[in-house]
CSV table of C-alpha atoms in Angstrom, one decimal:
chain,number,residue,atom,x,y,z
A,1,UNK,CA,-184.3,23.3,-207.0
A,2,UNK,CA,-183.4,20.1,-208.7
A,3,UNK,CA,-179.3,19.5,-209.2
A,4,UNK,CA,-180.1,20.0,-213.1
A,5,UNK,CA,-181.7,23.3,-212.4
A,6,UNK,CA,-179.0,24.2,-209.9
A,7,UNK,CA,-176.7,23.5,-212.4
A,8,UNK,CA,-177.9,25.7,-214.7
A,9,UNK,CA,-178.9,28.7,-212.7
A,10,UNK,CA,-174.4,28.5,-211.7
A,11,UNK,CA,-173.2,28.2,-215.5
A,12,UNK,CA,-175.8,31.0,-215.6
A,13,UNK,CA,-173.8,33.1,-213.2
A,14,UNK,CA,-170.1,32.3,-214.3
A,15,UNK,CA,-171.7,33.5,-218.5
A,16,UNK,CA,-172.4,36.9,-216.6
A,17,UNK,CA,-169.6,37.6,-214.4
A,18,UNK,CA,-167.7,36.4,-218.0
A,19,UNK,CA,-169.5,39.0,-219.8
A,20,UNK,CA,-169.4,41.7,-217.2
A,21,UNK,CA,-165.7,41.7,-216.2
A,22,UNK,CA,-163.7,40.8,-220.0
A,23,UNK,CA,-165.1,43.9,-222.5
A,24,UNK,CA,-162.7,46.1,-223.7
A,25,UNK,CA,-162.7,49.5,-224.9
A,26,UNK,CA,-162.3,49.9,-228.7
A,27,UNK,CA,-161.3,52.7,-228.3
A,28,UNK,CA,-157.8,51.6,-226.5
A,29,UNK,CA,-157.3,49.6,-229.8
A,30,UNK,CA,-157.1,52.6,-231.1
A,31,UNK,CA,-155.2,54.4,-228.8
A,32,UNK,CA,-152.1,52.2,-228.0
A,33,UNK,CA,-152.4,50.8,-232.0
A,34,UNK,CA,-153.1,47.6,-231.3
A,35,UNK,CA,-153.1,45.4,-234.5
A,36,UNK,CA,-156.2,43.6,-234.2
A,37,UNK,CA,-156.1,40.2,-235.8
A,38,UNK,CA,-152.7,40.6,-236.3
A,39,UNK,CA,-153.8,43.1,-239.3
A,40,UNK,CA,-152.8,46.3,-240.1
A,41,UNK,CA,-155.1,49.2,-240.2
A,42,UNK,CA,-155.3,49.1,-244.0
A,43,UNK,CA,-155.7,45.3,-244.1
A,44,UNK,CA,-153.0,43.3,-244.7
A,45,UNK,CA,-151.7,41.4,-242.4
A,46,UNK,CA,-148.7,42.3,-240.2
A,47,UNK,CA,-145.5,40.4,-241.2
A,48,UNK,CA,-144.3,37.9,-238.5
A,49,UNK,CA,-142.1,35.7,-240.8
A,50,UNK,CA,-140.8,34.6,-244.0
A,51,UNK,CA,-141.8,32.0,-246.2
A,52,UNK,CA,-140.6,29.7,-249.1
A,53,UNK,CA,-143.6,28.0,-249.5
A,54,UNK,CA,-146.9,29.6,-251.1
A,55,UNK,CA,-147.5,32.9,-252.0
A,56,UNK,CA,-151.4,34.8,-252.3
A,57,UNK,CA,-151.0,37.7,-254.7
A,58,UNK,CA,-153.9,39.7,-254.7
A,59,UNK,CA,-153.1,43.8,-255.0
A,60,UNK,CA,-149.3,45.4,-254.8
A,61,UNK,CA,-148.4,47.9,-252.7
A,62,UNK,CA,-147.4,51.8,-254.5
A,63,UNK,CA,-146.5,54.5,-252.7
A,64,UNK,CA,-148.3,53.4,-249.5
A,65,UNK,CA,-151.6,52.5,-251.7
A,66,UNK,CA,-153.0,49.0,-252.3
A,67,UNK,CA,-153.2,48.1,-256.2
A,68,UNK,CA,-155.3,45.5,-257.1
A,69,UNK,CA,-153.9,42.6,-259.7
A,70,UNK,CA,-155.7,39.5,-260.4
A,71,UNK,CA,-155.1,37.2,-258.5
A,72,UNK,CA,-152.2,34.0,-258.6
A,73,UNK,CA,-152.0,31.4,-255.9
A,74,UNK,CA,-148.4,30.2,-255.4
A,75,UNK,CA,-147.0,27.5,-254.1
A,76,UNK,CA,-142.5,26.8,-254.4
A,77,UNK,CA,-142.5,29.4,-256.7
A,78,UNK,CA,-144.6,28.0,-259.1
A,79,UNK,CA,-147.8,29.0,-259.9
A,80,UNK,CA,-150.5,26.6,-259.8
A,81,UNK,CA,-152.6,27.3,-262.6
A,82,UNK,CA,-149.8,26.1,-264.1
A,83,UNK,CA,-149.0,22.4,-262.0
A,84,UNK,CA,-152.8,21.7,-263.2
A,85,UNK,CA,-152.3,22.7,-266.4
A,86,UNK,CA,-149.4,20.2,-266.5
A,87,UNK,CA,-151.6,17.5,-264.4
A,88,UNK,CA,-154.4,17.1,-266.8
A,89,UNK,CA,-151.9,17.3,-270.3
A,90,UNK,CA,-150.3,13.8,-268.3
A,91,UNK,CA,-153.8,12.8,-267.5
A,92,UNK,CA,-152.3,12.7,-263.7
A,93,UNK,CA,-154.3,13.2,-260.6
A,94,UNK,CA,-152.3,16.1,-259.6
A,95,UNK,CA,-153.0,16.1,-255.1
A,96,UNK,CA,-149.7,14.6,-254.9
A,97,UNK,CA,-147.6,16.2,-256.8
A,98,UNK,CA,-148.4,19.1,-255.4
A,99,UNK,CA,-148.1,17.8,-251.4
A,100,UNK,CA,-144.3,16.6,-252.6
A,101,UNK,CA,-143.6,19.8,-254.1
A,102,UNK,CA,-144.8,22.2,-251.2
A,103,UNK,CA,-142.7,19.6,-248.7
A,104,UNK,CA,-139.8,19.3,-250.2
A,105,UNK,CA,-139.7,22.4,-252.7
A,106,UNK,CA,-138.9,21.3,-255.8
A,107,UNK,CA,-141.7,19.3,-259.0
A,108,UNK,CA,-140.8,15.6,-258.9
A,109,UNK,CA,-138.9,13.9,-261.7
A,110,UNK,CA,-141.6,10.7,-262.7
A,111,UNK,CA,-138.9,8.4,-260.5
A,112,UNK,CA,-139.6,10.7,-257.8
A,113,UNK,CA,-143.2,10.9,-257.6
A,114,UNK,CA,-143.8,7.3,-258.3
A,115,UNK,CA,-141.8,6.7,-254.9
A,116,UNK,CA,-143.6,9.2,-253.7
A,117,UNK,CA,-146.8,7.6,-254.8
A,118,UNK,CA,-145.6,4.6,-253.2
A,119,UNK,CA,-145.1,5.5,-250.2
A,120,UNK,CA,-148.0,7.1,-249.5
A,121,UNK,CA,-150.1,4.1,-250.6
A,122,UNK,CA,-148.0,2.1,-248.0
A,123,UNK,CA,-149.4,4.2,-245.3
A,124,UNK,CA,-153.1,5.1,-246.3
A,125,UNK,CA,-154.4,2.1,-244.2
A,126,UNK,CA,-154.4,3.0,-240.2
A,127,UNK,CA,-152.2,1.1,-237.7
A,128,UNK,CA,-153.5,-2.1,-236.7
A,129,UNK,CA,-156.0,-1.7,-234.2
A,130,UNK,CA,-156.2,1.9,-234.9
A,131,UNK,CA,-159.6,1.1,-236.6
A,132,UNK,CA,-161.5,-0.5,-233.7
A,133,UNK,CA,-159.9,1.0,-230.7
A,134,UNK,CA,-158.9,5.1,-231.5
A,135,UNK,CA,-162.6,5.1,-233.9
A,136,UNK,CA,-165.5,2.6,-233.5
A,137,UNK,CA,-164.8,2.6,-229.2
A,138,UNK,CA,-164.7,7.1,-229.7
A,139,UNK,CA,-167.1,7.5,-232.3
A,140,UNK,CA,-167.4,11.4,-233.0
A,141,UNK,CA,-170.7,14.0,-234.1
A,142,UNK,CA,-167.9,15.9,-235.6
A,143,UNK,CA,-165.4,15.3,-238.4
A,144,UNK,CA,-162.9,16.8,-237.8
A,145,UNK,CA,-163.1,16.7,-233.5
A,146,UNK,CA,-162.4,13.1,-234.8
A,147,UNK,CA,-159.5,13.8,-237.0
A,148,UNK,CA,-157.8,16.0,-234.5
A,149,UNK,CA,-158.6,12.9,-232.0
A,150,UNK,CA,-156.9,10.5,-234.4
A,151,UNK,CA,-154.0,12.4,-234.8
A,152,UNK,CA,-152.8,12.8,-231.3
A,153,UNK,CA,-154.0,8.8,-231.1
A,154,UNK,CA,-151.3,8.6,-233.7
A,155,UNK,CA,-148.2,9.2,-231.7
A,156,UNK,CA,-149.0,6.4,-229.6
A,157,UNK,CA,-148.4,4.5,-232.5
A,158,UNK,CA,-145.1,6.0,-233.2
A,159,UNK,CA,-142.2,4.5,-231.5
A,160,UNK,CA,-140.1,8.4,-232.1
A,161,UNK,CA,-142.9,10.3,-231.5
A,162,UNK,CA,-140.8,12.9,-230.3
A,163,UNK,CA,-137.0,12.7,-232.2
A,164,UNK,CA,-137.5,16.3,-233.6
A,165,UNK,CA,-134.3,15.4,-236.1
A,166,UNK,CA,-136.1,16.3,-239.4
A,167,UNK,CA,-135.8,13.0,-241.0
A,168,UNK,CA,-138.0,12.1,-238.6
A,169,UNK,CA,-140.5,15.4,-238.9
A,170,UNK,CA,-140.7,15.0,-242.2
A,171,UNK,CA,-141.4,11.0,-241.9
A,172,UNK,CA,-143.9,11.9,-239.5
A,173,UNK,CA,-145.4,14.3,-242.0
A,174,UNK,CA,-145.4,12.4,-245.0
A,175,UNK,CA,-147.3,9.1,-243.3
A,176,UNK,CA,-149.8,11.7,-242.1
A,177,UNK,CA,-150.6,13.1,-245.5
A,178,UNK,CA,-151.2,9.1,-246.6
A,179,UNK,CA,-153.8,9.0,-244.2
A,180,UNK,CA,-156.0,12.1,-243.3
A,181,UNK,CA,-158.5,10.8,-246.4
A,182,UNK,CA,-158.7,7.2,-244.0
A,183,UNK,CA,-159.0,9.4,-241.0
A,184,UNK,CA,-162.1,12.1,-242.2
A,185,UNK,CA,-163.3,8.7,-244.2
A,186,UNK,CA,-163.6,6.4,-241.1
A,187,UNK,CA,-164.6,8.7,-238.7
A,188,UNK,CA,-168.0,10.1,-241.0
A,189,UNK,CA,-168.7,5.9,-241.4
A,190,UNK,CA,-168.7,5.9,-237.3
A,191,UNK,CA,-170.6,9.0,-237.0
A,192,UNK,CA,-173.0,7.2,-239.4
A,193,UNK,CA,-173.2,4.0,-237.4
A,194,UNK,CA,-173.5,5.4,-233.8
A,195,UNK,CA,-175.1,9.4,-234.5
A,196,UNK,CA,-177.1,8.9,-237.6
A,197,UNK,CA,-178.7,5.1,-237.3
A,198,UNK,CA,-177.7,4.0,-240.6
A,199,UNK,CA,-174.9,1.2,-242.1
A,200,UNK,CA,-171.7,1.6,-241.6
A,201,UNK,CA,-168.6,0.6,-244.7
A,202,UNK,CA,-165.2,0.0,-243.7
A,203,UNK,CA,-163.8,0.0,-247.0
A,204,UNK,CA,-159.6,-0.8,-246.8
A,205,UNK,CA,-157.2,2.0,-248.8
A,206,UNK,CA,-155.8,0.7,-252.4
A,207,UNK,CA,-152.0,1.8,-252.0
A,208,UNK,CA,-152.5,2.4,-256.1
A,209,UNK,CA,-154.7,5.1,-255.6
A,210,UNK,CA,-154.6,8.6,-255.7
A,211,UNK,CA,-155.5,11.1,-252.5
A,212,UNK,CA,-159.1,12.1,-254.7
A,213,UNK,CA,-159.6,8.8,-255.0
A,214,UNK,CA,-159.2,6.3,-252.1
A,215,UNK,CA,-161.4,9.0,-250.5
A,216,UNK,CA,-164.4,9.1,-252.6
A,217,UNK,CA,-164.2,5.0,-252.7
A,218,UNK,CA,-164.1,4.7,-248.5
A,219,UNK,CA,-166.9,7.1,-248.1
A,220,UNK,CA,-169.1,4.9,-251.1
A,221,UNK,CA,-171.3,2.2,-250.2
A,222,UNK,CA,-169.9,0.9,-253.7
A,223,UNK,CA,-166.6,1.8,-253.3
A,224,UNK,CA,-167.4,3.7,-257.2
A,225,UNK,CA,-166.3,6.6,-258.8
A,226,UNK,CA,-166.2,8.5,-261.8
A,227,UNK,CA,-163.1,9.7,-263.5
A,228,UNK,CA,-164.3,13.0,-263.4
A,229,UNK,CA,-165.2,13.1,-260.1
A,230,UNK,CA,-162.2,11.7,-258.8
A,231,UNK,CA,-160.5,14.8,-260.9
A,232,UNK,CA,-163.2,17.2,-259.2
A,233,UNK,CA,-162.3,16.6,-256.2
A,234,UNK,CA,-158.3,16.5,-257.1
A,235,UNK,CA,-158.4,19.5,-258.4
A,236,UNK,CA,-160.3,20.6,-254.9
A,237,UNK,CA,-157.2,19.6,-253.0
A,238,UNK,CA,-154.4,21.2,-255.3
A,239,UNK,CA,-156.3,24.3,-254.2
A,240,UNK,CA,-157.1,24.5,-250.6
A,241,UNK,CA,-153.4,22.5,-249.8
A,242,UNK,CA,-151.6,25.8,-249.2
A,243,UNK,CA,-152.6,29.5,-249.0
A,244,UNK,CA,-149.8,31.3,-247.1
A,245,UNK,CA,-148.3,30.8,-244.1
A,246,UNK,CA,-150.4,34.2,-242.8
A,247,UNK,CA,-153.7,31.8,-242.5
A,248,UNK,CA,-155.2,30.5,-239.0
A,249,UNK,CA,-154.5,27.1,-239.3
A,250,UNK,CA,-150.7,27.7,-240.9
A,251,UNK,CA,-150.0,30.2,-238.4
A,252,UNK,CA,-151.3,27.8,-235.7
A,253,UNK,CA,-148.5,25.6,-237.0
A,254,UNK,CA,-145.5,28.0,-236.3
A,255,UNK,CA,-146.5,29.6,-233.8
A,256,UNK,CA,-147.1,25.4,-232.2
A,257,UNK,CA,-143.7,24.4,-233.4
A,258,UNK,CA,-142.0,26.9,-232.0
A,259,UNK,CA,-142.3,25.8,-228.5
A,260,UNK,CA,-140.6,22.7,-230.1
A,261,UNK,CA,-143.8,20.3,-228.9
A,262,UNK,CA,-143.8,17.2,-231.7
A,263,UNK,CA,-145.5,16.7,-234.9
A,264,UNK,CA,-149.0,15.3,-233.9
A,265,UNK,CA,-149.5,18.2,-231.6
A,266,UNK,CA,-148.8,20.7,-234.3
A,267,UNK,CA,-150.7,19.4,-236.5
A,268,UNK,CA,-153.9,18.5,-233.9
A,269,UNK,CA,-154.0,22.5,-233.4
A,270,UNK,CA,-153.8,23.8,-237.3
A,271,UNK,CA,-157.1,20.8,-236.9
A,272,UNK,CA,-158.5,22.4,-234.2
A,273,UNK,CA,-157.8,26.0,-235.9
A,274,UNK,CA,-159.2,25.1,-239.3
A,275,UNK,CA,-162.5,23.6,-237.3
A,276,UNK,CA,-163.5,27.2,-236.8
A,277,UNK,CA,-166.6,28.6,-238.6
A,278,UNK,CA,-164.2,31.5,-239.6
A,279,UNK,CA,-161.9,29.5,-241.2
A,280,UNK,CA,-162.8,26.0,-242.4
A,281,UNK,CA,-166.0,26.2,-242.4
A,282,UNK,CA,-167.2,29.0,-244.7
A,283,UNK,CA,-168.2,26.9,-247.7
A,284,UNK,CA,-171.2,24.9,-246.0
A,285,UNK,CA,-172.1,28.5,-244.7
A,286,UNK,CA,-172.6,29.3,-248.4
A,287,UNK,CA,-174.5,25.9,-249.1
A,288,UNK,CA,-176.6,26.8,-246.5
A,289,UNK,CA,-177.1,30.6,-248.0
A,290,UNK,CA,-178.3,28.9,-251.3
A,291,UNK,CA,-180.7,26.6,-249.3
A,292,UNK,CA,-182.0,29.9,-248.3
A,293,UNK,CA,-181.9,31.8,-251.9
A,294,UNK,CA,-183.6,28.6,-253.9
A,295,UNK,CA,-186.3,28.2,-250.9
A,296,UNK,CA,-187.4,31.9,-251.6
A,297,UNK,CA,-186.6,32.7,-254.7
A,298,UNK,CA,-189.1,31.2,-257.0
A,299,UNK,CA,-187.1,32.0,-260.6
A,300,UNK,CA,-183.8,31.2,-260.7
A,301,UNK,CA,-182.8,32.7,-264.1
A,302,UNK,CA,-184.4,36.0,-262.9
A,303,UNK,CA,-181.7,38.7,-262.7
A,304,UNK,CA,-184.5,41.0,-260.8
A,305,UNK,CA,-185.0,38.4,-258.3
A,306,UNK,CA,-181.8,37.0,-257.2
A,307,UNK,CA,-180.5,41.0,-256.8
A,308,UNK,CA,-183.9,41.7,-254.9
A,309,UNK,CA,-182.6,38.9,-252.6
A,310,UNK,CA,-179.3,39.5,-252.6
A,311,UNK,CA,-180.0,42.2,-251.6
A,312,UNK,CA,-182.4,41.4,-248.5
A,313,UNK,CA,-179.3,39.4,-247.5
A,314,UNK,CA,-176.6,42.2,-247.8
A,315,UNK,CA,-179.3,44.5,-245.4
A,316,UNK,CA,-179.7,41.8,-243.0
A,317,UNK,CA,-183.5,41.2,-243.7
A,318,UNK,CA,-182.7,37.3,-244.8
A,319,UNK,CA,-181.0,34.4,-244.2
A,320,UNK,CA,-179.1,34.9,-241.1
A,321,UNK,CA,-179.1,38.3,-240.8
A,322,UNK,CA,-175.2,39.1,-240.5
A,323,UNK,CA,-175.1,41.0,-243.5
A,324,UNK,CA,-172.9,38.6,-244.9
A,325,UNK,CA,-172.9,37.6,-248.3
A,326,UNK,CA,-171.1,34.5,-248.1
A,327,UNK,CA,-168.3,33.0,-251.1
A,328,UNK,CA,-168.2,36.8,-251.6
A,329,UNK,CA,-165.1,38.8,-250.5
A,330,UNK,CA,-161.8,38.0,-250.0
A,331,UNK,CA,-159.0,39.3,-247.8
A,332,UNK,CA,-156.5,39.4,-250.6
A,333,UNK,CA,-158.1,38.6,-253.7
A,334,UNK,CA,-160.2,41.5,-255.2
A,335,UNK,CA,-160.3,40.9,-258.9
A,336,UNK,CA,-160.7,38.0,-258.8
A,337,UNK,CA,-160.3,34.7,-256.7
A,338,UNK,CA,-157.3,32.5,-258.6
A,339,UNK,CA,-159.1,29.2,-256.9
A,340,UNK,CA,-162.7,30.2,-257.9
A,341,UNK,CA,-162.2,30.5,-261.3
A,342,UNK,CA,-160.6,27.3,-262.0
A,343,UNK,CA,-162.9,25.4,-259.7
A,344,UNK,CA,-166.2,26.8,-261.5
A,345,UNK,CA,-164.7,25.9,-264.4
A,346,UNK,CA,-164.4,22.1,-263.2
A,347,UNK,CA,-167.9,22.7,-261.3
A,348,UNK,CA,-169.3,23.7,-264.6
A,349,UNK,CA,-168.2,20.5,-266.2
A,350,UNK,CA,-169.4,18.5,-263.5
A,351,UNK,CA,-173.2,19.8,-263.4
A,352,UNK,CA,-173.4,19.0,-267.3
A,353,UNK,CA,-172.3,15.5,-265.8
A,354,UNK,CA,-175.0,15.7,-263.0
A,355,UNK,CA,-178.1,17.6,-265.0
A,356,UNK,CA,-177.3,20.6,-262.3
A,357,UNK,CA,-177.0,23.3,-264.9
A,358,UNK,CA,-179.6,25.4,-263.6
A,359,UNK,CA,-178.0,25.1,-260.3
A,360,UNK,CA,-174.6,26.6,-261.4
A,361,UNK,CA,-176.5,29.5,-263.9
A,362,UNK,CA,-178.0,30.2,-261.1
A,363,UNK,CA,-174.3,30.7,-258.4
A,364,UNK,CA,-172.8,32.3,-261.7
A,365,UNK,CA,-175.9,34.9,-261.5
A,366,UNK,CA,-175.1,35.1,-257.9
A,367,UNK,CA,-171.2,35.3,-258.5
A,368,UNK,CA,-172.4,38.5,-260.9
A,369,UNK,CA,-175.0,40.2,-259.4
A,370,UNK,CA,-173.3,40.4,-255.6
A,371,UNK,CA,-170.6,42.4,-256.1
A,372,UNK,CA,-172.7,45.6,-257.5
A,373,UNK,CA,-175.1,44.9,-254.5
A,374,UNK,CA,-172.5,44.9,-251.7
A,375,UNK,CA,-170.9,47.8,-253.2
A,376,UNK,CA,-174.4,50.5,-253.4
A,377,UNK,CA,-175.3,48.6,-249.6
A,378,UNK,CA,-172.0,49.9,-247.9
A,379,UNK,CA,-171.7,52.4,-250.3
A,380,UNK,CA,-168.5,51.8,-250.7
A,381,UNK,CA,-166.7,51.3,-254.3
A,382,UNK,CA,-164.4,48.7,-252.8
A,383,UNK,CA,-163.8,46.0,-254.9
A,384,UNK,CA,-164.7,42.9,-254.0
A,385,UNK,CA,-164.8,39.2,-255.6
A,386,UNK,CA,-166.2,35.4,-255.4
A,387,UNK,CA,-164.2,33.2,-253.6
A,388,UNK,CA,-163.2,29.9,-254.0
A,389,UNK,CA,-166.3,28.5,-251.1
A,390,UNK,CA,-168.3,29.9,-254.0
A,391,UNK,CA,-168.4,27.1,-256.3
A,392,UNK,CA,-166.6,24.5,-253.4
A,393,UNK,CA,-169.3,23.4,-251.4
A,394,UNK,CA,-171.8,22.7,-254.4
A,395,UNK,CA,-169.0,20.5,-256.0
A,396,UNK,CA,-169.4,18.5,-252.9
A,397,UNK,CA,-172.7,18.1,-253.0
A,398,UNK,CA,-172.3,17.0,-256.7
A,399,UNK,CA,-170.1,14.4,-255.7
A,400,UNK,CA,-172.4,13.6,-253.2
A,401,UNK,CA,-169.7,14.3,-250.6
A,402,UNK,CA,-172.0,14.6,-246.8
A,403,UNK,CA,-171.9,18.4,-245.5
A,404,UNK,CA,-169.9,16.9,-242.4
A,405,UNK,CA,-167.3,16.2,-244.2
A,406,UNK,CA,-167.1,19.7,-246.3
A,407,UNK,CA,-164.6,20.8,-243.9
A,408,UNK,CA,-162.2,17.4,-243.0
A,409,UNK,CA,-161.8,17.5,-247.2
A,410,UNK,CA,-160.1,21.2,-246.6
A,411,UNK,CA,-157.9,19.2,-243.7
A,412,UNK,CA,-157.0,16.7,-246.0
A,413,UNK,CA,-155.8,18.9,-248.4
A,414,UNK,CA,-154.0,21.7,-246.5
A,415,UNK,CA,-152.2,18.9,-244.4
A,416,UNK,CA,-150.2,19.2,-247.1
A,417,UNK,CA,-149.5,23.3,-246.6
A,418,UNK,CA,-149.1,22.3,-242.7
A,419,UNK,CA,-146.5,19.8,-242.7
A,420,UNK,CA,-144.5,22.0,-245.3
A,421,UNK,CA,-144.9,25.3,-242.6
A,422,UNK,CA,-144.0,22.9,-239.6
A,423,UNK,CA,-140.7,21.7,-241.2
A,424,UNK,CA,-140.1,25.3,-242.4
A,425,UNK,CA,-140.4,26.7,-239.1
A,426,UNK,CA,-138.2,23.8,-237.5
A,427,UNK,CA,-135.4,24.8,-240.1
A,428,UNK,CA,-135.8,28.7,-239.7
A,429,UNK,CA,-137.8,29.4,-237.4
A,430,UNK,CA,-135.5,29.5,-234.6
A,431,UNK,CA,-137.4,31.7,-232.2
A,432,UNK,CA,-140.9,31.1,-230.0
A,433,UNK,CA,-143.8,33.4,-230.8
A,434,UNK,CA,-144.2,35.7,-228.1
A,435,UNK,CA,-146.2,38.9,-229.7
A,436,UNK,CA,-147.3,41.5,-226.9
A,437,UNK,CA,-150.8,42.4,-225.2
A,438,UNK,CA,-150.8,45.9,-223.6
A,439,UNK,CA,-152.3,45.0,-219.9
A,440,UNK,CA,-155.4,47.8,-220.1
A,441,UNK,CA,-156.7,46.6,-216.1
A,442,UNK,CA,-155.6,48.8,-213.2
A,443,UNK,CA,-153.8,47.8,-210.2
A,444,UNK,CA,-156.3,47.3,-207.7
A,445,UNK,CA,-156.3,46.8,-203.4
A,446,UNK,CA,-156.5,42.9,-202.7
A,447,UNK,CA,-159.3,42.4,-200.4
A,448,UNK,CA,-158.8,39.8,-197.9
A,449,UNK,CA,-161.3,36.8,-198.1
A,450,UNK,CA,-162.9,37.6,-195.2
A,451,UNK,CA,-163.9,41.3,-196.1
A,452,UNK,CA,-165.7,40.3,-199.5
A,453,UNK,CA,-169.0,40.9,-199.9
């Protein structure tokens, strides 16, 4: 047997042992009232903390029952929709204001925003030799992996990385907010060169530009973008910047920060969480599903044809046979996802500019027919709505952003929320997270080595 075949055989044995010994009887979860996924039986999250940072409103509890209400996304007590409207009215890019609000708890004045933007601009460029030593010499086929490594490598370029003084942590967080778009763009360029055998373009970020403008400039060979393109990406960044402390990656920041570790370790852990397909990778699944729908539905305007195919997806007869219609449904929002409403409006505006209205109408049709189909298939009256992922991938595609950058864009946005949650944990947490796991394995008599068979 060759060495390679022997190794494969050994791995198969390891796999068999793991599968054999780790399954737990589902009935035991109910017996011990285990809150699987930190969720209560009615689907609400287990309350594990308090926060000032953000709120996700999709229902109210009355007499112990969940009552659906129109969705609201709240940052530091302010409805995000109002922040977006005000930025549009003043012809501003709003993500930087959003980051300031999340970090410091108040909306910035003109002078405060100008100073904050200047500081971000100063740190958008990576440290000396970082690009060559940390990105080009160790490229990755996965940009999220490269970003996590880039964050951990940043520890070595910090003169005082272990300083837990709040001022120092704020400084570290703001500098990471500034650099995230550059880390993602350069990681993508390295992938193009070393994995895709394409040309690589390393442009310098411009300090005076917003996060969305710089990112579009850095990923494009000609550095060109339209105002509408930058505004659309800016909107997506605002909408993804924070989503309550209970989402998986923000909870990760709280958990890791509660152990009293450094900023870079906490943020790298959050990237690892967001990288998961159950968290940050959802919009890619929507786009893949849409590819499948467009390939199998001849008339995109036919409600019957589209409905018939969505029904096949929901009954596990089509696409990935999971029964999931990606981009539909949310753990909190029921009547509507406010992020989806706002991004859909911008998507329509961009679709008109890009000549993609036929495709936009297909998305809109899917949004309208799917809730009823899912209710029918599952014989349920549970109300569901489209979530932001339904349109985010479509928007990024119209912006000519490669799919491997969809989840990194999420990280570029969410670093603001992660930073706010890290600071809040350091200031107000005070205790290491230590939930309980019930051991359901009986104790056994030990078998000496010489007696094992």
